[in-house]
XYZ file of C-alpha atoms in Angstrom:
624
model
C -11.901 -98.399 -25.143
C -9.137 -96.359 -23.534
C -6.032 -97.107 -21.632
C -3.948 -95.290 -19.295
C -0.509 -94.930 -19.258
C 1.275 -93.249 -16.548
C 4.717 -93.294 -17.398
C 3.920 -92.175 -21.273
C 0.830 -91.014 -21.399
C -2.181 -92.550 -22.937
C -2.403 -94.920 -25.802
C -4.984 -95.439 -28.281
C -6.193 -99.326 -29.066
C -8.551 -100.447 -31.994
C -9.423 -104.322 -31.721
C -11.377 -104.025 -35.238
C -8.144 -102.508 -37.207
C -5.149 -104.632 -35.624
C -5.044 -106.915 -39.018
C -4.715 -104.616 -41.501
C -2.672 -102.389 -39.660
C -0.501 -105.581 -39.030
C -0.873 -106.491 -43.200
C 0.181 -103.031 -44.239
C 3.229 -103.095 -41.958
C 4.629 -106.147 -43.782
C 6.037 -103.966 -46.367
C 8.145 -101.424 -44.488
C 11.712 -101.218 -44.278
C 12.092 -103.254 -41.184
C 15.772 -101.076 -40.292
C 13.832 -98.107 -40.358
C 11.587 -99.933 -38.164
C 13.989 -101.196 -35.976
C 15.422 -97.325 -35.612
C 12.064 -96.335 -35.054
C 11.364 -98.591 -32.578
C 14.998 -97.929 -30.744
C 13.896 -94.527 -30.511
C 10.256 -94.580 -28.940
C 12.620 -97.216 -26.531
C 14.969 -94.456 -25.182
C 12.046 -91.883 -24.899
C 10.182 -94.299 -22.626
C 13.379 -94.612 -20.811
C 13.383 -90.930 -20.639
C 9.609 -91.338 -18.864
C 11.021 -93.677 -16.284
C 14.015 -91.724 -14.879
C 12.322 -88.395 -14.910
C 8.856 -89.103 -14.250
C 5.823 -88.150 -16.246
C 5.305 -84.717 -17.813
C 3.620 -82.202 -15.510
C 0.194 -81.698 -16.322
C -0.849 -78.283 -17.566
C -1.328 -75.634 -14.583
C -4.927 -73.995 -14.030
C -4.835 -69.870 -13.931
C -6.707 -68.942 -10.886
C -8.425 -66.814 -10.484
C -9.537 -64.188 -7.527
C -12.891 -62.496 -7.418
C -13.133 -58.631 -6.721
C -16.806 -58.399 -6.768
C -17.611 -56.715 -9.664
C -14.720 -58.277 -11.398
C -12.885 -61.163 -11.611
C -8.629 -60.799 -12.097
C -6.329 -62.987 -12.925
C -4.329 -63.331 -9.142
C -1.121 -63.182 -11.437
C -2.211 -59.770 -13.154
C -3.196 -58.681 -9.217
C -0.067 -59.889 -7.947
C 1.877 -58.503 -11.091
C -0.696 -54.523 -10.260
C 0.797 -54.838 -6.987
C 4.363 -55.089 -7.661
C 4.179 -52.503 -9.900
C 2.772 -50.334 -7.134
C 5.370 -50.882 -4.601
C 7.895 -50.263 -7.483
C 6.646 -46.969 -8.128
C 6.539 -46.108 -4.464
C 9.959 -46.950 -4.095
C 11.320 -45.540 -7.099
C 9.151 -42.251 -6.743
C 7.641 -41.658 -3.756
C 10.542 -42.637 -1.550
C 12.806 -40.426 -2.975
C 10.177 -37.730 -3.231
C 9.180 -38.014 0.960
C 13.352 -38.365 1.875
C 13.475 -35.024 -0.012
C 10.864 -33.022 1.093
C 12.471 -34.430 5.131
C 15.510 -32.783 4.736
C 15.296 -29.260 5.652
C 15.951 -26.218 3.041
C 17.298 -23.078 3.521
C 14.875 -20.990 2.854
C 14.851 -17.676 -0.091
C 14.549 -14.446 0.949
C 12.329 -12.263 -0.761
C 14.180 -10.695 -3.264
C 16.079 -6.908 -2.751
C 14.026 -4.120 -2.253
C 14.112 -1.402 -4.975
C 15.392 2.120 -4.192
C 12.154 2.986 -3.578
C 11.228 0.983 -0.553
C 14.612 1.713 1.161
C 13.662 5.335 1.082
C 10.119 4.386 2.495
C 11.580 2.655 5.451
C 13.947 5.679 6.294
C 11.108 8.407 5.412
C 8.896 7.031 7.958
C 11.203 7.388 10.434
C 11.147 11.032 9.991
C 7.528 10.786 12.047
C 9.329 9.428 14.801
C 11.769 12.154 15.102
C 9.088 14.843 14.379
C 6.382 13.116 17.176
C 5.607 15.548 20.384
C 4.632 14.305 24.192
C 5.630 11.783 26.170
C 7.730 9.506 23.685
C 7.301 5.282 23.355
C 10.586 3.455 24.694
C 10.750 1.812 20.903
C 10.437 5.377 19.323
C 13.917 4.415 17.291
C 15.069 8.035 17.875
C 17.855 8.604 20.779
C 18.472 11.982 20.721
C 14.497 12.830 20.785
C 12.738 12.679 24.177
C 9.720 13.795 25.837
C 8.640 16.969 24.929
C 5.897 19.440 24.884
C 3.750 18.378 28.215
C 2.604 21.264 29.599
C 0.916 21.808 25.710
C -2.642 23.135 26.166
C -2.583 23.735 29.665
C -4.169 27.030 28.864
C -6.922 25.132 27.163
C -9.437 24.377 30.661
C -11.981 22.263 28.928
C -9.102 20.295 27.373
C -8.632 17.311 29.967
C -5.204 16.443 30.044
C -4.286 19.105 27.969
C -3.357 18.922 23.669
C -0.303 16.655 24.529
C 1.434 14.526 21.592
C 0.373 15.006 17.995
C 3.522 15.914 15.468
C 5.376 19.250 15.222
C 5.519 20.405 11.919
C 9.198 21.666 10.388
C 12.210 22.335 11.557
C 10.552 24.948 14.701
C 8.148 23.255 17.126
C 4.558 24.538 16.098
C 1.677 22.154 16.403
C -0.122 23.393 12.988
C -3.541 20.726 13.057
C -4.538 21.701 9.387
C -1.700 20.207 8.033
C -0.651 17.308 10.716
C -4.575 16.187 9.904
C -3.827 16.296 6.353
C -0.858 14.285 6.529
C -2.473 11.919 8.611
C -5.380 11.478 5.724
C -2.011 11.157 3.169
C -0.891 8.740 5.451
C -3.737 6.477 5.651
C -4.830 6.624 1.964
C -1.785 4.702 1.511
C -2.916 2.496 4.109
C -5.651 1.803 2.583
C -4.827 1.297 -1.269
C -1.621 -0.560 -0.541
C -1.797 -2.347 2.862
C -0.236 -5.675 1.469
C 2.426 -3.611 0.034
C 3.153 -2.396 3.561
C 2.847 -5.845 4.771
C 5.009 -7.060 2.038
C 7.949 -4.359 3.368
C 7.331 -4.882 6.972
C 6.111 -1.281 7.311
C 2.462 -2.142 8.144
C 2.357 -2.300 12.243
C 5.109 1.250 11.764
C 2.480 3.140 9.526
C -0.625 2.491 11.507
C 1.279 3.230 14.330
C 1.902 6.513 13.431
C -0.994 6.939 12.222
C -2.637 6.502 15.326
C -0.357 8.816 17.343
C -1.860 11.741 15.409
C -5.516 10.716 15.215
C -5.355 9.911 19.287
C -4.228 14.137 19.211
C -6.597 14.983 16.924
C -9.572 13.686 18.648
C -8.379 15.997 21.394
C -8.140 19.175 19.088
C -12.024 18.974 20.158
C -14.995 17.596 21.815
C -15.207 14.204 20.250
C -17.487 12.229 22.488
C -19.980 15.010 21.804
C -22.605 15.429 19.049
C -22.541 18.912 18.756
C -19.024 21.562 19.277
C -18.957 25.117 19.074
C -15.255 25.198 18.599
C -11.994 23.539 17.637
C -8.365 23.841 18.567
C -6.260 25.129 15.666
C -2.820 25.476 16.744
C -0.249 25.178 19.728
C 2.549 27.466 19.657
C 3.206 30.695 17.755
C 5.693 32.396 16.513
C 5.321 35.960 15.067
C 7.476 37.706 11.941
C 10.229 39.631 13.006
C 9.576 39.636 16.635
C 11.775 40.019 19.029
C 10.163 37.693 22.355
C 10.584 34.459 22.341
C 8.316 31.647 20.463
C 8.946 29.100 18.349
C 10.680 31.123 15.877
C 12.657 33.230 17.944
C 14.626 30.564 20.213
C 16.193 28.034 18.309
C 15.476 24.979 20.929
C 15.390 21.853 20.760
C 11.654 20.525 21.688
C 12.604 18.786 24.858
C 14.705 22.662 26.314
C 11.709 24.667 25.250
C 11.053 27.083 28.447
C 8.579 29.781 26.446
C 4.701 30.536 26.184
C 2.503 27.924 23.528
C -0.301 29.377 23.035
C -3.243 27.344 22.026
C -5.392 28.911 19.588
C -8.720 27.914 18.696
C -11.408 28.521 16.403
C -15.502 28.986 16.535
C -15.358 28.626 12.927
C -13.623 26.105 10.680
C -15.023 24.556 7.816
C -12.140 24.325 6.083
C -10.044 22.985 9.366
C -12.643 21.013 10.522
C -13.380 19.137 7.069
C -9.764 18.242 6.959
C -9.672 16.706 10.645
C -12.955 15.099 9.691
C -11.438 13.275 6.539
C -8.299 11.977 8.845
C -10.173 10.821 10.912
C -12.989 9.146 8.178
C -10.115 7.778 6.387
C -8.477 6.583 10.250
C -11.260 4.670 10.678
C -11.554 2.427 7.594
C -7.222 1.786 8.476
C -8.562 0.045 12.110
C -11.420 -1.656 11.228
C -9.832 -4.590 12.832
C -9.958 -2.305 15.974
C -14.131 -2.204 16.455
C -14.243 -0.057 19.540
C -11.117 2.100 18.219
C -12.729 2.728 14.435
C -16.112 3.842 15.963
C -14.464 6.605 18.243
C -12.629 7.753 15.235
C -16.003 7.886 13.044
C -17.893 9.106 15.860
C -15.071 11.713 16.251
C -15.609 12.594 11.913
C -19.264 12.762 12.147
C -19.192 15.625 14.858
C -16.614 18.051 13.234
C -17.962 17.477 10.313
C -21.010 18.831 11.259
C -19.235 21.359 12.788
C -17.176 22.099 9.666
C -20.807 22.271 7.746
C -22.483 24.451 10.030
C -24.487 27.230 8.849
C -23.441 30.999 9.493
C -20.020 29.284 10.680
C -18.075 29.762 7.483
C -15.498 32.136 7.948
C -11.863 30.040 6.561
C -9.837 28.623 10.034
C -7.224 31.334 9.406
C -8.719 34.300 8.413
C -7.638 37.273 10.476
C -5.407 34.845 12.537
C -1.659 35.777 12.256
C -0.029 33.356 13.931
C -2.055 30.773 11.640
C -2.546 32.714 8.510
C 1.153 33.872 7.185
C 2.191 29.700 7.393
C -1.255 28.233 6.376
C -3.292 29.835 5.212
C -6.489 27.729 3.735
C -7.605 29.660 0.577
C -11.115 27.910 0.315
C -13.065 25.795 1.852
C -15.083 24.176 -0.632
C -12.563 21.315 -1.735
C -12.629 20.198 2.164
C -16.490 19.972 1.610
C -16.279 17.421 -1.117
C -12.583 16.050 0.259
C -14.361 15.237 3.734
C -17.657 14.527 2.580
C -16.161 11.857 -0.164
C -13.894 10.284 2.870
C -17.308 10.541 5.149
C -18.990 8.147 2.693
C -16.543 5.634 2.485
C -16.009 5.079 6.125
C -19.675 4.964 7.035
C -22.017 3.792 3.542
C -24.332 6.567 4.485
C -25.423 8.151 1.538
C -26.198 11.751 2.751
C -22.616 12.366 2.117
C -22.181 11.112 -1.088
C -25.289 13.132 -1.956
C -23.969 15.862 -0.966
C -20.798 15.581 -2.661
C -22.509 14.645 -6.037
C -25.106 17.857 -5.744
C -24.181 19.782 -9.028
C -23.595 22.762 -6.964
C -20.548 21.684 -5.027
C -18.335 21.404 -7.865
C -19.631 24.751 -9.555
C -18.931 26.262 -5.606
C -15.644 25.009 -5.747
C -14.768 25.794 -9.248
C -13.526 22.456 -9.716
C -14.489 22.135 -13.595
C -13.255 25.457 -14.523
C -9.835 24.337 -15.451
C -7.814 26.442 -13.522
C -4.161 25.108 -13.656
C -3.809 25.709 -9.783
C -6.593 23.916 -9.119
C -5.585 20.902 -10.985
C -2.273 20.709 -8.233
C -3.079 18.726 -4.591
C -1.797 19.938 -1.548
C -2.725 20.957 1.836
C -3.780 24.128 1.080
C -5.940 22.268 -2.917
C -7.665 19.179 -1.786
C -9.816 18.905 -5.389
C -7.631 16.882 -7.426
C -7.471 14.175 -4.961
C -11.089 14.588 -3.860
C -12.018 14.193 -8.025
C -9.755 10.890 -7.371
C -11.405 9.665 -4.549
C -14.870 10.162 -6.027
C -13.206 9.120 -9.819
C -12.765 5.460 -7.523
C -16.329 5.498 -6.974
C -17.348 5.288 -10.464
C -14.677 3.077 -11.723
C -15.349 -0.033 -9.156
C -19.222 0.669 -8.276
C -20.318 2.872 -11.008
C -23.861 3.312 -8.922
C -25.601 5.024 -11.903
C -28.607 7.263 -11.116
C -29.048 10.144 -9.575
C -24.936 10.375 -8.967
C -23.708 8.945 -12.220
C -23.672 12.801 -13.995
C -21.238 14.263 -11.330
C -19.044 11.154 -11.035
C -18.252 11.477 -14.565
C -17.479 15.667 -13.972
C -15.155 14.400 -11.969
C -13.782 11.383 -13.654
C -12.923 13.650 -16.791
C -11.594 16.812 -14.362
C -8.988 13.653 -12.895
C -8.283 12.689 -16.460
C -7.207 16.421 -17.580
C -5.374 16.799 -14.428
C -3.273 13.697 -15.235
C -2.275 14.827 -18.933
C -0.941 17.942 -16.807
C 1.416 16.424 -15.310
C 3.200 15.733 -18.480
C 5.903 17.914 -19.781
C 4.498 17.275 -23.522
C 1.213 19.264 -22.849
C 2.947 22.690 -21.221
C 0.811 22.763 -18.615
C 3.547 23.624 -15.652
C 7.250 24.405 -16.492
C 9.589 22.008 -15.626
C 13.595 22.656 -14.533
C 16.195 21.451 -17.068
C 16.765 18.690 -14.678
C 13.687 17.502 -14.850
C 11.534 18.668 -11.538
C 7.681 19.121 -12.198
C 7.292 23.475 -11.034
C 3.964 22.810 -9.687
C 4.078 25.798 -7.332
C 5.421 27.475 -9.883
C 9.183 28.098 -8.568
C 8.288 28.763 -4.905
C 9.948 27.322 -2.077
C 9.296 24.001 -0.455
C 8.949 22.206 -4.384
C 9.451 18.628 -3.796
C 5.748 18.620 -1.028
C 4.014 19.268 -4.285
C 6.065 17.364 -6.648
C 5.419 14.061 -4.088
C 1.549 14.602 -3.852
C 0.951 14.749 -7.431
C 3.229 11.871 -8.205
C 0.945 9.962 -5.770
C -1.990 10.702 -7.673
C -0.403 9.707 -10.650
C 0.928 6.167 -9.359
C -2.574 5.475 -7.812
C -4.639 6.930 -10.919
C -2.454 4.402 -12.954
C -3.185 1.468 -10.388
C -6.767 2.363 -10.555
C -6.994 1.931 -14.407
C -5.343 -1.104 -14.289
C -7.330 -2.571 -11.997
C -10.546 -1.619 -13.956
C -8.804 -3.316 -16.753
C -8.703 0.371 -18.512
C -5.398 0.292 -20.498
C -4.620 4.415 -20.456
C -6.748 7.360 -21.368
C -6.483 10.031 -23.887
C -5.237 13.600 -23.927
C -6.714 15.332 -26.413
C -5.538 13.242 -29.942
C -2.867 11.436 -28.269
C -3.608 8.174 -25.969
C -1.559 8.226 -22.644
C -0.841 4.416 -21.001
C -0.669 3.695 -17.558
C 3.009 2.862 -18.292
C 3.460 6.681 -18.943
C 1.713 8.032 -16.114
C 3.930 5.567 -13.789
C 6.873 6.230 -15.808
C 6.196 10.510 -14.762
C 5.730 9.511 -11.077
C 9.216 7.451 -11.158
C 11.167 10.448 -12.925
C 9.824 12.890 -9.691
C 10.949 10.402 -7.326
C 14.471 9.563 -9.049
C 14.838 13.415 -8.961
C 14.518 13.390 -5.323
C 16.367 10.424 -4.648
C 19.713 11.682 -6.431
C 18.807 11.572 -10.468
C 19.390 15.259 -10.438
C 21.969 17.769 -11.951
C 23.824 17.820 -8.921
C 23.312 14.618 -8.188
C 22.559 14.226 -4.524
C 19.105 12.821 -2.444
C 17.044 15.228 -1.421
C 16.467 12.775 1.356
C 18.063 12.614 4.176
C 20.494 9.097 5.208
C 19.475 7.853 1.405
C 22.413 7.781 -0.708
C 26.202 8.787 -0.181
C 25.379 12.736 -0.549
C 22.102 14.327 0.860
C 21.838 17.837 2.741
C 23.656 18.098 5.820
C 22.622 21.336 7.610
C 19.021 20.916 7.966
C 16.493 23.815 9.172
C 15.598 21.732 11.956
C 16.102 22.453 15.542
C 16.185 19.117 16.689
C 18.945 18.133 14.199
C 21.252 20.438 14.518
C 21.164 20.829 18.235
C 23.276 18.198 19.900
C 21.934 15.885 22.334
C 24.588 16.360 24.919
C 22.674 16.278 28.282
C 23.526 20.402 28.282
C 19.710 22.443 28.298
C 20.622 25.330 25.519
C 18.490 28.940 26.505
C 16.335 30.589 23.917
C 19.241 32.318 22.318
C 22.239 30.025 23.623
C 21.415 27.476 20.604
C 22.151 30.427 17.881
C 25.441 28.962 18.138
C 24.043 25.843 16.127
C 21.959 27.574 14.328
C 24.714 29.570 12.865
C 27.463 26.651 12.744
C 28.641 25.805 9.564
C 28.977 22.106 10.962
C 26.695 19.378 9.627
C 23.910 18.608 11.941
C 24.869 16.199 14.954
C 21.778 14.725 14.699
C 20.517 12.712 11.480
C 17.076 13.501 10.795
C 16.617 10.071 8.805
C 13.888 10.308 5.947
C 13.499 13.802 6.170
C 12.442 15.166 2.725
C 13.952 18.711 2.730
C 11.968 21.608 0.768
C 14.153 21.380 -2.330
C 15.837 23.257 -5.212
C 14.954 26.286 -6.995
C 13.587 26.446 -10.449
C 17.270 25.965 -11.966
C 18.057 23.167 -9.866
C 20.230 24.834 -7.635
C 20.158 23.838 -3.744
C 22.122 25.807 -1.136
C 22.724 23.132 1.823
C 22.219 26.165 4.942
C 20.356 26.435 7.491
C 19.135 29.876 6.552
C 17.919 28.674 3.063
C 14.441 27.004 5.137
C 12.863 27.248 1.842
C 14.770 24.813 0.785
C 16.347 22.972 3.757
C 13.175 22.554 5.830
C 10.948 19.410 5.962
C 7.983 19.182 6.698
C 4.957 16.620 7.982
C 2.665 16.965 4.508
C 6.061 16.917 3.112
C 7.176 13.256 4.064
C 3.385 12.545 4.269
C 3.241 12.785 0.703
C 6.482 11.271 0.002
C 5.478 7.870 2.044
C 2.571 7.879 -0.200
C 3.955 8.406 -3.493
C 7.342 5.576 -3.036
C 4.463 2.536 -1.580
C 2.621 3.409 -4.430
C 5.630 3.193 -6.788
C 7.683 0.771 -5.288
C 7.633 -3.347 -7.036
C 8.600 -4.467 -3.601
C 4.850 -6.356 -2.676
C 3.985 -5.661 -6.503
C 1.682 -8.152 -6.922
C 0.122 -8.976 -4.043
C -3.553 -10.258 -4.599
C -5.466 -8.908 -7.492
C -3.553 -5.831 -7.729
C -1.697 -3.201 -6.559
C -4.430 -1.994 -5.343
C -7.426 -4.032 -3.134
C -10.168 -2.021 -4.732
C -12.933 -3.718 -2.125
C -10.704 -2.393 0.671
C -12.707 0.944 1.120
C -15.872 -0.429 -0.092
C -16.360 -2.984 3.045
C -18.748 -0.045 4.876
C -20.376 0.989 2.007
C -23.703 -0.719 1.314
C -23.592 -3.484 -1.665
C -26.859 -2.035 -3.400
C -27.377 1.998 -3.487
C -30.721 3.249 -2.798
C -33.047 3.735 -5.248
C -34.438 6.983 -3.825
C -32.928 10.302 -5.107
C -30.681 12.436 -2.759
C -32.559 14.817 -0.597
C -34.271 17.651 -2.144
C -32.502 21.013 -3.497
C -34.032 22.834 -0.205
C -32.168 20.899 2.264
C -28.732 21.357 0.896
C -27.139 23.989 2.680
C -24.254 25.618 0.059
């Protein structure tokens, strides 16, 4: 039986054991007893003035469902939580609310300051009725009576770019700087992006393109002729044309001709691959990138016409002594390469593949000229452009056999550019004598260095770490390095230490070949003869033709800065053209940008994902 006690708990009481408890108690020490008992008195005291001892507290509990916690360890889970927000996510919000000033991208290199100020130079050198943001003041509108002789020309030829330092429209070489122009486009669009030079480019790219779809019938299916030229200008004469009067574009008071041409295949492939090439820059533009293919598909058929294959300047003197096209074939494979890419129909790259093209164009006969692009030598980059083909689609059968002639014909032209090999002489200062010592150099030096810079890109891309020459095994590093060393030379790392382009550097050539330039823009209309007087001035030009990449120095590095020297103080369009090209493609500025340097699917988007399995069209209906 149990009893409670309330004020000291409970105690235990055993009727059956009281005696002997009692019995055995008679023998203790009754002091310590009496202390004991004093003791258990004061802790019942204790009891009385603080009350009894609390009880023992239940955990409770709280029931999640599929658990059940603890509501201290849920209560202690939450704490923790707010904690954390407070110590960490407070701070981390509070920062991310107070505005930054934001980086700039970091400097541009040397070479992207000289590819903002040589595009400018196709502002200055643009013909017609000028845009109000042209960014040139002392150019205005010129040449609008141009091709008023030319009846079935509505509107006349007016606009397009004049070529050099007189005021000739030449459209063999303004269409190949507009296919220069928009290969760079093309392979390094973010890099223009990346420099805010993308909206410029394609701007200027379109200003030529618009002319050159008037250089013919391009709404048609079918032309019987194309316009080659406007203005002339004859050696050693004595009326006055281009060559005679030294005018600026917007006094010029003489006859321009228009010349054209019933048979072009060499003219027309070129305009046909500007325009092809045009057409895959504006794809964003529907309605504008189907004119311009449209536009290629006719003069390319006209360019391929049977019986019509007499070169564009052949017995033409006011063409042929300035350019004159040596061949036709590398426009062939040049257009017919830039045909495929635009439009994925396969008829071109058939044609371009046939065995017989190459062996018609000599193009694996080694021939050291052959191996150098230009204007006038479209094969090297054509071997390039078809060299792409293989490396990112590699479509195998039937075409696989040619691709690789022309894969290993861009290989050997890229150990020529090195000095190591011999192939081309080089000055003491280090300038690549591609045209052998001529005049106008640095056009060539440019193209080539493009190729190089873009072979490089290529390779890497395709994860292909270099190539060999011969024994030895060339890295992409050295094939950039070569393109760099061509463009320090023109941009002042030279014996005499000055920029061959114009408004880069401190020192750069002053008295330009260039009518425009040196003519000053005084509101006063010079005559044909009255602007001698500038012509002759030992002044420096009034007039900064920004970006203009002059011809260059001789084979010993020696530059005269005249007028008179136009071999070497004249720019030109395929000039610039190629030296735009060549600094995107070397510059870091964008480096990076995606995948690559280079978008390799860029140029692919109108090509079809699977190639046929049929074989190219039959030997018989391949017209040579």
């Amino acid at each position: 039986m149990y009893a409670a006690n309330h004020w000291g708990g409970s105690f235990e009481i055993a009727d059956g054991a009281a005696e002997d408890d009692h019995s055995r108690n008679m023998d203790l020490d009754r002091g310590a007893l009496s202390r004991q008992q004093h003791h258990e008195l004061d802790e019942t005291q204790q009891s009385w003035l603080l009350g009894p001892p609390e009880a023992k507290k239940k955990d409770k509990y709280v029931d999640l469902g599929c658990v059940v916690v603890k509501r201290k360890l849920l209560w202690w889970a939450f704490w923790c939580v707010v904690g954390a927000f407070v110590l960490i996510g407070l701070p981390i919000i509070i920062a991310k609310s107070i505005p930054h000033k934001k980086h700039g991208p970091p400097p541009p290199d040397q070479y992207t300051e000289a590819l903002h100020k040589a595009l400018r130079f196709f502002n200055a050198q643009k013909s017609g009725r000028l845009p109000k943001n042209n960014g040139v003041p002392w150019r205005g509108n010129s040449g609008l009576s141009d091709g008023s002789d030319a009846k079935d020309v509505k509107g006349g030829l007016v606009g397009g770019y004049y070529d050099a330092g007189d005021n000739i429209k030449f459209h063999f070489p303004m269409a190949f700087s507009m296919t220069m122009l928009s290969w760079s486009v093309i392979e390094y669009s973010a890099k223009y992006k990346a420099v805010g030079e993308y909206d410029h480019v394609r701007e200027l790219i379109k200003w030529g393109t618009d002319y050159l779809l008037l250089t013919f019938n391009s709404s048609a299916s079918t032309i019987d002729k194309i316009y080659a030229q406007v203005g002339a200008a004859k050696i050693n004469g004595s009326q006055p044309d281009d060559h005679y009067c030294w005018n600026r574009p917007e006094d010029m008071s003489y006859r321009r001709p228009t010349i054209a041409v019933s048979s072009a295949p060499d003219l027309g492939g070129e305009i046909a691959a500007a325009l092809a090439a045009a057409s895959i820059v504006f794809r964003d533009n529907a309605a504008y990138s189907k004119k311009l293919t449209h536009g290629a598909a006719t003069v390319y058929k006209f360019a391929r016409q049977a019986g019509h294959r007499t070169p564009y300047s052949l017995r033409q003197p006011d063409i042929e002594y300035y350019y004159n096209s040596t061949s036709y074939w590398d426009e062939f494979m040049w257009s017919a390469a830039w045909m495929y890419y635009a439009t994925g129909n396969t008829s071109y790259i058939s044609f371009a593949t046939d065995p017989r093209l190459p062996k018609n164009a000599k193009a694996f006969l080694n021939i050291l000229d052959f191996s150098v692009f230009s204007w006038d030598n479209k094969l090297p980059g054509a071997q390039l452009l078809l060299s792409r083909l293989r490396m990112f689609l590699n479509p195998g059968y039937p075409y696989e056999e040619s691709l690789i002639g022309y894969h290993n014909a861009t290989s050997l032209n890229m150990c020529m550019y090195f000095p190591r090999f011999a192939a081309f002489n080089f000055t003491k200062g280090g300038m690549a004598l591609f045209n052998h010592g001529k005049g106008q150099p640095l056009q060539y030096v440019v193209a080539n260095s493009f190729l190089a810079s873009l072979y490089a890109d290529y390779m890497e891309a395709a994860n292909v770490p270099g190539w060999y020459c011969g024994p030895n095994f060339m890295s992409t590093n050295d094939l950039r390095a070569f393109a760099k060393s061509q463009l320090n030379y023109i941009l002042g790392d030279n014996p005499r230490k000055m920029s061959y382009v114009v408004g880069f550097g401190k020192k750069y050539p002053r008295h330009l070949h260039h009518r425009g330039a040196s003519t000053p823009h005084n509101g006063v209309k010079y005559s044909c003869t009255g602007g001698y007087k500038w012509r002759d001035s030992k002044k420096a030009d009034p007039n900064l033709l920004t970006g203009a990449m002059v011809g260059g120095p001789d084979r010993n590095d020696r530059f005269k800065d005249s007028r008179n020297t136009y071999g070497q103080n004249e720019p030109t369009l395929v000039g610039n053209a190629g030296l735009v090209a060549a600094l995107v493609a070397i510059t870091d500025s964008g480096r990076g940008v995606g995948v690559t340097a280079v978008d390799k699917n860029t140029m692919f988007s109108a090509v079809p994902p699977m190639f046929p399995t049929a074989p190219p069209p039959p030997p018989s209906s391949w017209k040579p």
